[in-house]
mmCIF file of C-alpha atoms and ligand atoms in Angstrom:
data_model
loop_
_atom_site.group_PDB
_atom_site.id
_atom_site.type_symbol
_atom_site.label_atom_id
_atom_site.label_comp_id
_atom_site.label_asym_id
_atom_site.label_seq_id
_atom_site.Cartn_x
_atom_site.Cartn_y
_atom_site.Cartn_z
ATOM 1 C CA UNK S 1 0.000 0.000 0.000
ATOM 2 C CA UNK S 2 1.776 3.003 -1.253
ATOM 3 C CA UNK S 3 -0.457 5.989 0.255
ATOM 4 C CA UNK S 4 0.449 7.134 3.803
ATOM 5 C CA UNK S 5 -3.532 8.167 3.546
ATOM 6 C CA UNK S 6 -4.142 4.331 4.227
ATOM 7 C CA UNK S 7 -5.130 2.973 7.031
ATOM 8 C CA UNK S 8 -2.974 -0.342 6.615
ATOM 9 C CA UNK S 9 -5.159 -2.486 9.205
ATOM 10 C CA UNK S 10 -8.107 -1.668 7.088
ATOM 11 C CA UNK S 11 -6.667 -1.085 3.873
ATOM 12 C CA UNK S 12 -8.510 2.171 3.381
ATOM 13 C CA UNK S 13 -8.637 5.621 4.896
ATOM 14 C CA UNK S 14 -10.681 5.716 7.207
ATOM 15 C CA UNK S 15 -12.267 8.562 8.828
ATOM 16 C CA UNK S 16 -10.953 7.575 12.137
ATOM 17 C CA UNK S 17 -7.661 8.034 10.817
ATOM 18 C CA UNK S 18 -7.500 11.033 9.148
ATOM 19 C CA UNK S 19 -8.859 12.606 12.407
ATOM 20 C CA UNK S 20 -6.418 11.420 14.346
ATOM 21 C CA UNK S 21 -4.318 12.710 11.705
ATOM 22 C CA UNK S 22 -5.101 15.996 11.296
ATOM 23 C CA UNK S 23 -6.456 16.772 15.051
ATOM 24 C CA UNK S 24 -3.357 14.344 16.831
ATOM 25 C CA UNK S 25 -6.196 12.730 19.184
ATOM 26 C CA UNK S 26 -9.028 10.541 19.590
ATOM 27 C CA UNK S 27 -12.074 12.602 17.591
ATOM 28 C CA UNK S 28 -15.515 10.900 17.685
ATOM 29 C CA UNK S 29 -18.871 12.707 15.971
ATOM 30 C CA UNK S 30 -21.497 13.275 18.519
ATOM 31 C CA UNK S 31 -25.283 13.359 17.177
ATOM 32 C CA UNK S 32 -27.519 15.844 18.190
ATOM 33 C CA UNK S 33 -31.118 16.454 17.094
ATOM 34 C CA UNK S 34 -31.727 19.889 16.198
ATOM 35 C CA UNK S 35 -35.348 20.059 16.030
ATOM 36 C CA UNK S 36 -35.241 20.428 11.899
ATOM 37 C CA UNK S 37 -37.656 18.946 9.326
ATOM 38 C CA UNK S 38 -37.220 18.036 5.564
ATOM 39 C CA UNK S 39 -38.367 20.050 2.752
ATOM 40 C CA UNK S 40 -38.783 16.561 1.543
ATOM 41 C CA UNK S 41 -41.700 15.926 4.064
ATOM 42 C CA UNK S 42 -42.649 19.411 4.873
ATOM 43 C CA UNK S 43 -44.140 19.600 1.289
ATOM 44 C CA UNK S 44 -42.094 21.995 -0.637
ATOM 45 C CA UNK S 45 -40.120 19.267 -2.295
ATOM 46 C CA UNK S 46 -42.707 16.234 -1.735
ATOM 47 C CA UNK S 47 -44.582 15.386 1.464
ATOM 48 C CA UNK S 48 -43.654 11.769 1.298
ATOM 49 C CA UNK S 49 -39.938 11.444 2.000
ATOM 50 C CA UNK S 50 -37.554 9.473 0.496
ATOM 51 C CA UNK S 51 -38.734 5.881 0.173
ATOM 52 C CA UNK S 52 -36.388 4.685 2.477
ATOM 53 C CA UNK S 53 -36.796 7.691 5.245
ATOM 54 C CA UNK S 54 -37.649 6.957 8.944
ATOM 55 C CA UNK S 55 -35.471 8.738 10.789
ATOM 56 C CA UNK S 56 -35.487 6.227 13.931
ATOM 57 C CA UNK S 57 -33.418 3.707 11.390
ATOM 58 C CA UNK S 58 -30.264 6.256 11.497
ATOM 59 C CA UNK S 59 -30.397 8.141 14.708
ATOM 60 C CA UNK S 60 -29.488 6.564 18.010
ATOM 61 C CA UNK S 61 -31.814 6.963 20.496
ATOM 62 C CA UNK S 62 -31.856 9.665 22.874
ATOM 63 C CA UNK S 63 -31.182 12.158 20.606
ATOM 64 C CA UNK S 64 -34.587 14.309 20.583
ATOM 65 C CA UNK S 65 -35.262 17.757 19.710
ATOM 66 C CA UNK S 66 -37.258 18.424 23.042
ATOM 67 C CA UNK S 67 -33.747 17.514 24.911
ATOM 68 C CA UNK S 68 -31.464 20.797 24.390
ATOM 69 C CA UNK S 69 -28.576 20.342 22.304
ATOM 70 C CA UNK S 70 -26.375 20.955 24.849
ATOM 71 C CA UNK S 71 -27.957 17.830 27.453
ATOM 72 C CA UNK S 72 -27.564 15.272 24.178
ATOM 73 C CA UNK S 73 -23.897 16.611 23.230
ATOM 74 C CA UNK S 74 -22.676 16.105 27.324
ATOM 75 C CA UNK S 75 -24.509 12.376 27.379
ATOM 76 C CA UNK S 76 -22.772 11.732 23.510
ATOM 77 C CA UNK S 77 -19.683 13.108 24.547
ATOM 78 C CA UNK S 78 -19.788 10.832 27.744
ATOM 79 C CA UNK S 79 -20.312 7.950 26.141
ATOM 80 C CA UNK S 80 -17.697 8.357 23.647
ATOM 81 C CA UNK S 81 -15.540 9.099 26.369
ATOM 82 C CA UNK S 82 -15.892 6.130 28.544
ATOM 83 C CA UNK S 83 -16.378 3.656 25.276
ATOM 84 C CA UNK S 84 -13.546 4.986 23.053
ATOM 85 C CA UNK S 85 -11.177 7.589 24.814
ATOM 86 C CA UNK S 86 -12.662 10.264 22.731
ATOM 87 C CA UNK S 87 -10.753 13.610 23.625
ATOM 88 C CA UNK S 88 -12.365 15.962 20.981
ATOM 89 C CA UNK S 89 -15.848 16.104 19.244
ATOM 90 C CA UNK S 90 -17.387 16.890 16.095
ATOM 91 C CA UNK S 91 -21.176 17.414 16.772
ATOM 92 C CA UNK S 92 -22.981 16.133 13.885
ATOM 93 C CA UNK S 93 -26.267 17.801 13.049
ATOM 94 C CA UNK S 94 -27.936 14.849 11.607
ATOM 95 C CA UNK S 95 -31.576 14.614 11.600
ATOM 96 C CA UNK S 96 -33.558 15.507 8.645
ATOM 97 C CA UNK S 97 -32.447 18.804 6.751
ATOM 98 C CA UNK S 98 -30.137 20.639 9.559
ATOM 99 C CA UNK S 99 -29.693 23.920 7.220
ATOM 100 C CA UNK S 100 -33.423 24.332 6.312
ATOM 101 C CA UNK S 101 -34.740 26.931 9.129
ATOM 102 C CA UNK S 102 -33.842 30.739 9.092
ATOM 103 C CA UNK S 103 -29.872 31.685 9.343
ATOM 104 C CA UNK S 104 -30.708 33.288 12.817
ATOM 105 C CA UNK S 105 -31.862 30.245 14.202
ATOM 106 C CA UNK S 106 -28.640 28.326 12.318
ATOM 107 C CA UNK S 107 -26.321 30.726 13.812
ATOM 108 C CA UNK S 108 -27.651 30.097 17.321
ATOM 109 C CA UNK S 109 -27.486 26.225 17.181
ATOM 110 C CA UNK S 110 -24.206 26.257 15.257
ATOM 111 C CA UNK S 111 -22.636 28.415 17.832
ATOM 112 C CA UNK S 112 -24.076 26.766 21.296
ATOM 113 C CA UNK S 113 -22.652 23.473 20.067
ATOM 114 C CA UNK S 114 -19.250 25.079 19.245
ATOM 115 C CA UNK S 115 -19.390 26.704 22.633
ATOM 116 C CA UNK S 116 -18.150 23.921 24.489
ATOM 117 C CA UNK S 117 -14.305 23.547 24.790
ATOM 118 C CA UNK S 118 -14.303 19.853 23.779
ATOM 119 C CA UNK S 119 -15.746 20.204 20.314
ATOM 120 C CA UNK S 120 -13.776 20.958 17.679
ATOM 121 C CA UNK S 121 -16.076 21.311 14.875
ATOM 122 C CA UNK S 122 -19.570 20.330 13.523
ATOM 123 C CA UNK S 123 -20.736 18.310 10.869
ATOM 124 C CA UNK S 124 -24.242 19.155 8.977
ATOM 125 C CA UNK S 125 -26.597 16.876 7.194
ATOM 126 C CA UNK S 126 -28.166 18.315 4.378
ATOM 127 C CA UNK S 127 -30.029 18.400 0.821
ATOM 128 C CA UNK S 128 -28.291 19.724 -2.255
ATOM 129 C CA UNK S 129 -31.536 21.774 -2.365
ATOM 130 C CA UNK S 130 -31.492 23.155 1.110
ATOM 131 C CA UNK S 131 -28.616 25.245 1.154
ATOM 132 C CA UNK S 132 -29.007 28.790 1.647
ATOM 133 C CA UNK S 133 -26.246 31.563 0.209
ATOM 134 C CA UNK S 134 -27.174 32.857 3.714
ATOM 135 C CA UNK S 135 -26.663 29.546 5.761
ATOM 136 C CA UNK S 136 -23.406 28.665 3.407
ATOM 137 C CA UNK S 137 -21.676 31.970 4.348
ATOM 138 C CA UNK S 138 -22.305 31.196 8.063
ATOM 139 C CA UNK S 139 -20.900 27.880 7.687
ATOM 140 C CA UNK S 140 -17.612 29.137 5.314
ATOM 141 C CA UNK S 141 -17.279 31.755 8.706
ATOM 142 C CA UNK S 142 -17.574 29.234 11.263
ATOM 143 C CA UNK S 143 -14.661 27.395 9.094
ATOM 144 C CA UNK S 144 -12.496 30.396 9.544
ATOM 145 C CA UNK S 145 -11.981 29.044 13.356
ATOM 146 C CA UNK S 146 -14.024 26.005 12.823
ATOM 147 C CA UNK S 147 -13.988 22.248 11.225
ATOM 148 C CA UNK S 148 -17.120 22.322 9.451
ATOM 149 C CA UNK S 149 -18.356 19.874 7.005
ATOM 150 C CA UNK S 150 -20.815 19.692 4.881
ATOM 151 C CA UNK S 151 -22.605 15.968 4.570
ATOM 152 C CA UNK S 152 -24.942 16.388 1.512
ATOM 153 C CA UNK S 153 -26.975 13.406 1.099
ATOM 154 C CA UNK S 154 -26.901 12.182 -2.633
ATOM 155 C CA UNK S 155 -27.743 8.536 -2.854
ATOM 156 C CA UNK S 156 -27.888 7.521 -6.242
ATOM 157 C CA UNK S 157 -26.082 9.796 -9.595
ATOM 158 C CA UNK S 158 -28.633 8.456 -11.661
ATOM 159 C CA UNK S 159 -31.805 10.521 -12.159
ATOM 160 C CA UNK S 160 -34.224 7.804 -12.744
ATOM 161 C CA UNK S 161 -32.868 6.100 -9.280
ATOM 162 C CA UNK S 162 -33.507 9.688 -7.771
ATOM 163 C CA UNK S 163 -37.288 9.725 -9.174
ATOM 164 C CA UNK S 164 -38.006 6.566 -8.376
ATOM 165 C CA UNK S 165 -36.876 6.901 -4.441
ATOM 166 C CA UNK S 166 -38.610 10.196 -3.974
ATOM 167 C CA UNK S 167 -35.695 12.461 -3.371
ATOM 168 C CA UNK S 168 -37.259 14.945 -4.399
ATOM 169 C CA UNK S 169 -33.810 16.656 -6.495
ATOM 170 C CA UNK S 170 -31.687 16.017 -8.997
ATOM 171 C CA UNK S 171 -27.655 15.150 -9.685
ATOM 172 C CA UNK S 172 -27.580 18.490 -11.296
ATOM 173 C CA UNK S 173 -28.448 19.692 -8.037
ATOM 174 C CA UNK S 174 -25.801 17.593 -6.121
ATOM 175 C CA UNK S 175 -22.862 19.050 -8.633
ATOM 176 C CA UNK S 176 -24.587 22.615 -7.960
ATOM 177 C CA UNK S 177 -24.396 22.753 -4.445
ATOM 178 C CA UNK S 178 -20.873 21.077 -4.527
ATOM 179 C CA UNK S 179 -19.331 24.015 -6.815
ATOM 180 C CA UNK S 180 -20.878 26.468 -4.310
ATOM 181 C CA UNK S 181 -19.539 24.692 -1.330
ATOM 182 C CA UNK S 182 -16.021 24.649 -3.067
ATOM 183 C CA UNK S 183 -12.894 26.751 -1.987
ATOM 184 C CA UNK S 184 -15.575 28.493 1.174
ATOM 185 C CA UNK S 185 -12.851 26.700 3.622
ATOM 186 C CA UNK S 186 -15.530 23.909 4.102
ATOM 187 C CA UNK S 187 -14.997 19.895 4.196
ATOM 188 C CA UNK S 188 -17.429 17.649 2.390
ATOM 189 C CA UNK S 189 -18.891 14.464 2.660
ATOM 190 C CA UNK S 190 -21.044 12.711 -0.096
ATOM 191 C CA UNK S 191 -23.867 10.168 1.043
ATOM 192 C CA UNK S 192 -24.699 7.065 -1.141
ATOM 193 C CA UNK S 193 -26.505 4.007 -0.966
ATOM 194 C CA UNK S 194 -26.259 1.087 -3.162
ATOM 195 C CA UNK S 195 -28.630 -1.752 -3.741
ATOM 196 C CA UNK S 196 -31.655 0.295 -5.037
ATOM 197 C CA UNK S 197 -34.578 -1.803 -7.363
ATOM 198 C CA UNK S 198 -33.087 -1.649 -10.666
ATOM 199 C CA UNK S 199 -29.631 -0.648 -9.723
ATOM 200 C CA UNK S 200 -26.534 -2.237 -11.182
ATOM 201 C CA UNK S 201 -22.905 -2.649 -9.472
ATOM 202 C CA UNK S 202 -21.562 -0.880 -12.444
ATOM 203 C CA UNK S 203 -24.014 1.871 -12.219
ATOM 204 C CA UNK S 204 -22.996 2.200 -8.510
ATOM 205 C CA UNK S 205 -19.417 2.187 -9.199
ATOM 206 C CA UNK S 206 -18.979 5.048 -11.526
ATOM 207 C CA UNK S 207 -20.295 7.043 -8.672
ATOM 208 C CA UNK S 208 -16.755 6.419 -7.514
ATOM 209 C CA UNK S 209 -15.379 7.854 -10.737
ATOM 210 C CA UNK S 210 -17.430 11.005 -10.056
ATOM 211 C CA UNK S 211 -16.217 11.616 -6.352
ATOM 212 C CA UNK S 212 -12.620 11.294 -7.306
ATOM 213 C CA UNK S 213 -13.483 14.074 -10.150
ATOM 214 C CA UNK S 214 -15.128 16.559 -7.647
ATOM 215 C CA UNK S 215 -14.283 18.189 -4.451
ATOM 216 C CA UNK S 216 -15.313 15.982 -2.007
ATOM 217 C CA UNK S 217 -13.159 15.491 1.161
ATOM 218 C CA UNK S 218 -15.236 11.918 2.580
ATOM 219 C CA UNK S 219 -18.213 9.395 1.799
ATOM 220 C CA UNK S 220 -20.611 7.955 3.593
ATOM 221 C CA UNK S 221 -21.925 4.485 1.710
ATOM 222 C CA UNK S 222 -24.728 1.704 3.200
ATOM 223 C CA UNK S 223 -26.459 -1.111 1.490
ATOM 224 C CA UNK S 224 -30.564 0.256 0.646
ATOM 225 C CA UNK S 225 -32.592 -0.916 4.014
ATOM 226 C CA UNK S 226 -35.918 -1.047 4.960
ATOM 227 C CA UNK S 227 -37.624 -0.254 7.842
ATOM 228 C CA UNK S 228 -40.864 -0.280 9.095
ATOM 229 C CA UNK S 229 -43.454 2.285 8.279
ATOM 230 C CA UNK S 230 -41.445 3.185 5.147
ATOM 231 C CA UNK S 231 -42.634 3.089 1.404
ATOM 232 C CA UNK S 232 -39.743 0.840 1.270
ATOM 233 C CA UNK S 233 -41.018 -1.696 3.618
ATOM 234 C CA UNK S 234 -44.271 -1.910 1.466
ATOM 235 C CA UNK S 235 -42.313 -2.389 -1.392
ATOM 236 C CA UNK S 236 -40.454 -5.365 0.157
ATOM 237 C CA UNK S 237 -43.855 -7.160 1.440
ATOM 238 C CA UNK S 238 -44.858 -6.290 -2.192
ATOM 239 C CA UNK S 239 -42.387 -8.635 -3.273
ATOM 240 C CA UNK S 240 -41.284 -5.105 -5.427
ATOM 241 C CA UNK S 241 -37.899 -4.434 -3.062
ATOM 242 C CA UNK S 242 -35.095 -7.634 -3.160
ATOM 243 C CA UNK S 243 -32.605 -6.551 -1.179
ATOM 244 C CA UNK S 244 -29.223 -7.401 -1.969
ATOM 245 C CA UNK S 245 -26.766 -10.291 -0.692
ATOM 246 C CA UNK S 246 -24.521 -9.460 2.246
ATOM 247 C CA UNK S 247 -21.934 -10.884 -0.577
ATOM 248 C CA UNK S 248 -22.948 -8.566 -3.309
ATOM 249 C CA UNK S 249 -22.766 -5.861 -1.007
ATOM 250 C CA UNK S 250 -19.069 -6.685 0.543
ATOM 251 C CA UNK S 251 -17.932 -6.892 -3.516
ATOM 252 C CA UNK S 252 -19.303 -3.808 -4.618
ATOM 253 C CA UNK S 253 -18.048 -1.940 -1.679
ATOM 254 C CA UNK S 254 -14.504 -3.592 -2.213
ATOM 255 C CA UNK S 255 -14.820 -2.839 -5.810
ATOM 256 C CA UNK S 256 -15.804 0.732 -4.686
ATOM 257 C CA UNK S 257 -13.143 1.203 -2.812
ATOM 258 C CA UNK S 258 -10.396 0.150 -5.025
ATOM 259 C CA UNK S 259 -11.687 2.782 -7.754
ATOM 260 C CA UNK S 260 -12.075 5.539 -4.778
ATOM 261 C CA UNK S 261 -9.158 8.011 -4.824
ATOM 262 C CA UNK S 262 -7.471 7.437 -1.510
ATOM 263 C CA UNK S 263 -7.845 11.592 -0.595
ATOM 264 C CA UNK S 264 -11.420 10.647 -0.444
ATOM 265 C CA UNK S 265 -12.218 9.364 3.372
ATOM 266 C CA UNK S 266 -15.042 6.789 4.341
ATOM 267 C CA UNK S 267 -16.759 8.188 6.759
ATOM 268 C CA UNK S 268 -19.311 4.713 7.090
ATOM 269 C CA UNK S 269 -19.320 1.183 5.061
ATOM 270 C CA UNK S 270 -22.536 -0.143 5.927
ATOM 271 C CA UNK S 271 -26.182 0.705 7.536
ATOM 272 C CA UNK S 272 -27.963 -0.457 10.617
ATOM 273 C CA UNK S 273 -30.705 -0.243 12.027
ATOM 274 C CA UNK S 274 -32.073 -1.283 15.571
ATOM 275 C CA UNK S 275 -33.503 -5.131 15.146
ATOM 276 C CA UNK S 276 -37.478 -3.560 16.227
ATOM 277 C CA UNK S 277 -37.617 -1.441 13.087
ATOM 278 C CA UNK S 278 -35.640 -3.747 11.256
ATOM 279 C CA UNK S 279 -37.316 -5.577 7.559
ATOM 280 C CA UNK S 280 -35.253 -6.237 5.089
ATOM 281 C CA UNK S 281 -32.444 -7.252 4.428
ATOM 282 C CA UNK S 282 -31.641 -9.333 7.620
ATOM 283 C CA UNK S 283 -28.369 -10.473 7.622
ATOM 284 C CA UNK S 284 -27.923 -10.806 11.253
ATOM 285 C CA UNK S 285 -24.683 -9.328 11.475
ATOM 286 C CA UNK S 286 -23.380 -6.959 13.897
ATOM 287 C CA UNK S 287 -21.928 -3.873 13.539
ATOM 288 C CA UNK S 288 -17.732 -4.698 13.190
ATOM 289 C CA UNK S 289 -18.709 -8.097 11.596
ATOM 290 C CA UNK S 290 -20.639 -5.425 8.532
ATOM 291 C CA UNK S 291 -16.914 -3.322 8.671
ATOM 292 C CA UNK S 292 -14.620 -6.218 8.930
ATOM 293 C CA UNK S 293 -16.055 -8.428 5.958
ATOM 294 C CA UNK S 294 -15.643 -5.376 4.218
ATOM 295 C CA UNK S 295 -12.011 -5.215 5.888
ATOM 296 C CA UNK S 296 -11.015 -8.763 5.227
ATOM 297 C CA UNK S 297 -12.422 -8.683 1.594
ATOM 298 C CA UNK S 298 -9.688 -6.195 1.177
ATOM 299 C CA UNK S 299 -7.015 -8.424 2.483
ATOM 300 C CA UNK S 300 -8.447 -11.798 0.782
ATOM 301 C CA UNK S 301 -8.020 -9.865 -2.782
ATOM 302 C CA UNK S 302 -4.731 -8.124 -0.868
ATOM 303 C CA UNK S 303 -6.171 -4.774 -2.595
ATOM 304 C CA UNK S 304 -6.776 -1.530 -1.163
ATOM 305 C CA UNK S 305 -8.348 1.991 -1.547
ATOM 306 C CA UNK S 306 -7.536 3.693 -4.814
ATOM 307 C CA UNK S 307 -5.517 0.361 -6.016
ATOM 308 C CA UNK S 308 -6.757 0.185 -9.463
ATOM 309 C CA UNK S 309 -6.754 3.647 -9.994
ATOM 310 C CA UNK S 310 -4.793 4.937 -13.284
ATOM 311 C CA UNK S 311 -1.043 6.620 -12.579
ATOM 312 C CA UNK S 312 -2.740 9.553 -14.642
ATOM 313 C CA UNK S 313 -5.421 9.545 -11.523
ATOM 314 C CA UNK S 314 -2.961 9.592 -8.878
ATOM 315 C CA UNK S 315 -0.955 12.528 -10.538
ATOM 316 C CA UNK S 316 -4.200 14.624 -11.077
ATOM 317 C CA UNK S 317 -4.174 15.123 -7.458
ATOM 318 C CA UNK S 318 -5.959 11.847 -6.476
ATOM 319 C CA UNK S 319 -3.719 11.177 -3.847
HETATM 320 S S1 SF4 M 1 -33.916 13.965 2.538
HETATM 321 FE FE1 SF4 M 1 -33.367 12.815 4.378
HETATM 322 S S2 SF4 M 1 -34.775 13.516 5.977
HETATM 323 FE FE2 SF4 M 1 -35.604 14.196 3.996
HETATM 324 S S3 SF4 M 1 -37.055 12.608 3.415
HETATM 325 FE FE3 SF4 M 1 -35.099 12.064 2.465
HETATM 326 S S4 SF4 M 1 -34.017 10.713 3.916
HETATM 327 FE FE4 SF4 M 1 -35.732 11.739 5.014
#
């Protein structure tokens, strides 16, 4: 493995690392719920959701916007503490749409988390629709003194796929927001999801082709879910929604990963959600088994991030 970017347990760089990296301790994301909604669900993109959406199935419990933000950063932060040795904090603004509300009431929740001495930075969920020229410029501020990152939540590069979930925008969109975001002193992370109805692995991977052509600092990628109460779930009972094989999944995130440049850090490698909610797929595996078939994939094909990238990749600053 030729990148010092590379974790060379896991074979990839991992977020973890390049934290450590960059901030010489122990950094673990904290979630707080900031009492947002979702232009998605509020009705001025769809009223719906995604097909997928239930926010229980991605936030850990506890987190609720009744609770102020300060209460669930001290009980995240605690935990993180005792679990991991966690020194510094990045509170993650991750519920629904954290940058659709007015600046003023941005500002407020933005500052009160970076308040505390412990925390470092914030992270912020959001639409390629949803973000302001007022709520960017706060954010490219707060990354004057600040980490601040960006996580916009894309999915799937193919319109259709887009449609058909109920996202409610468009790739054009995506690419928008992400020359906007560019060169404001702000990191970003790109969501996806693979294993959509109608989705191929190929399809999936030249998503990787587009990251490593854009500005994008770190991914997030999960295998398509469903939980209950979703469209999804429906779908699934329908017989309309066959999820994909825990094996598919591992190869297409190897495969993935060996076309990602390895600048580009990975943030997440799988989804999860608690086993009440739970429908489909069930593969009954816990949380590290999910990241270390991923890991030992990697060192069964003895490949790594950004191995089977071109030497022209590398030099364009894929490194
Ligand atoms: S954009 Fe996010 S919060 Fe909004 S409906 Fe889709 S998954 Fe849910």
């Amino acid at each position: 493995m030729p990148d010092l970017l590379i974790n060379p347990d896991l074979r990839f760089n991992s977020y973890g690392t390049y934290l450590r990296r960059r901030f010489g301790c122990r950094v673990s994301k904290v979630n707080v719920d900031g009492g947002f909604t979702c232009p998605n669900r509020d009705g001025t993109r769809g009223t719906g959701g995604c097909i997928y959406c239930d926010n229980a199935s991605f936030s850990p419990g506890g987190t609720v916007a009744e609770i102020p933000i300060e209460i669930q950063m001290a009980e995240g932060m605690a935990y993180h503490r005792r679990r991991l040795g966690s020194e510094k904090f990045i509170v993650y603004f991750q519920k629904f749409t954290n940058t659709y509300a007015p600046v003023e009431r941005l500002r407020d929740l933005y500052a009160r988390a970076l308040a505390h001495p412990d925390v470092i930075g914030i992270s912020v969920g959001t639409r390629p629709d949803s973000l302001s020229d007022e709520a960017l410029d706060l954010l490219a501020d707060l990354a004057k003194r600040h980490y601040v990152c960006i996580e916009l939540g894309l999915q799937s590069m193919d319109d259709k796929i887009l449609q058909q979930i109920g996202r409610g925008h468009t790739l054009t969109e995506y690419l928008e927001a992400v020359a906007r975001i560019e060169g404001r002193g702000i990191e970003l992370c790109t969501h996806l999801i693979y294993g959509f109805p109608g989705e191929t692995r190929d399809g999936f991977l030249r998503t990787a082709d587009m990251m490593a052509g854009l500005p994008v600092n770190s991914v997030k990628i999960h295998q398509l879910h469903a939980v209950k109460g979703t469209r999804l779930a429906e779908l699934y009972h329908q017989g309309d929604f066959v999820p994909i094989t825990h094996q598919e999944y591992v190869a297409t995130a190897c495969d993935f990963l060996e076309i990602l440049p390895p600048r580009i850090a990975i943030q997440r490698l799988y989804g999860s959600a608690p086993l009440t909610i739970r429908v489909a797929p069930t593969w009954n595996l816990k949380n590290n088994q999910m990241w270390f078939s991923i890991v030992n994939e990697l060192k069964r094909r003895g490949t790594w991030q950004g191995c089977r990238l071109t030497d022209s990749c590398l030099k364009a600053g894929n490194l």
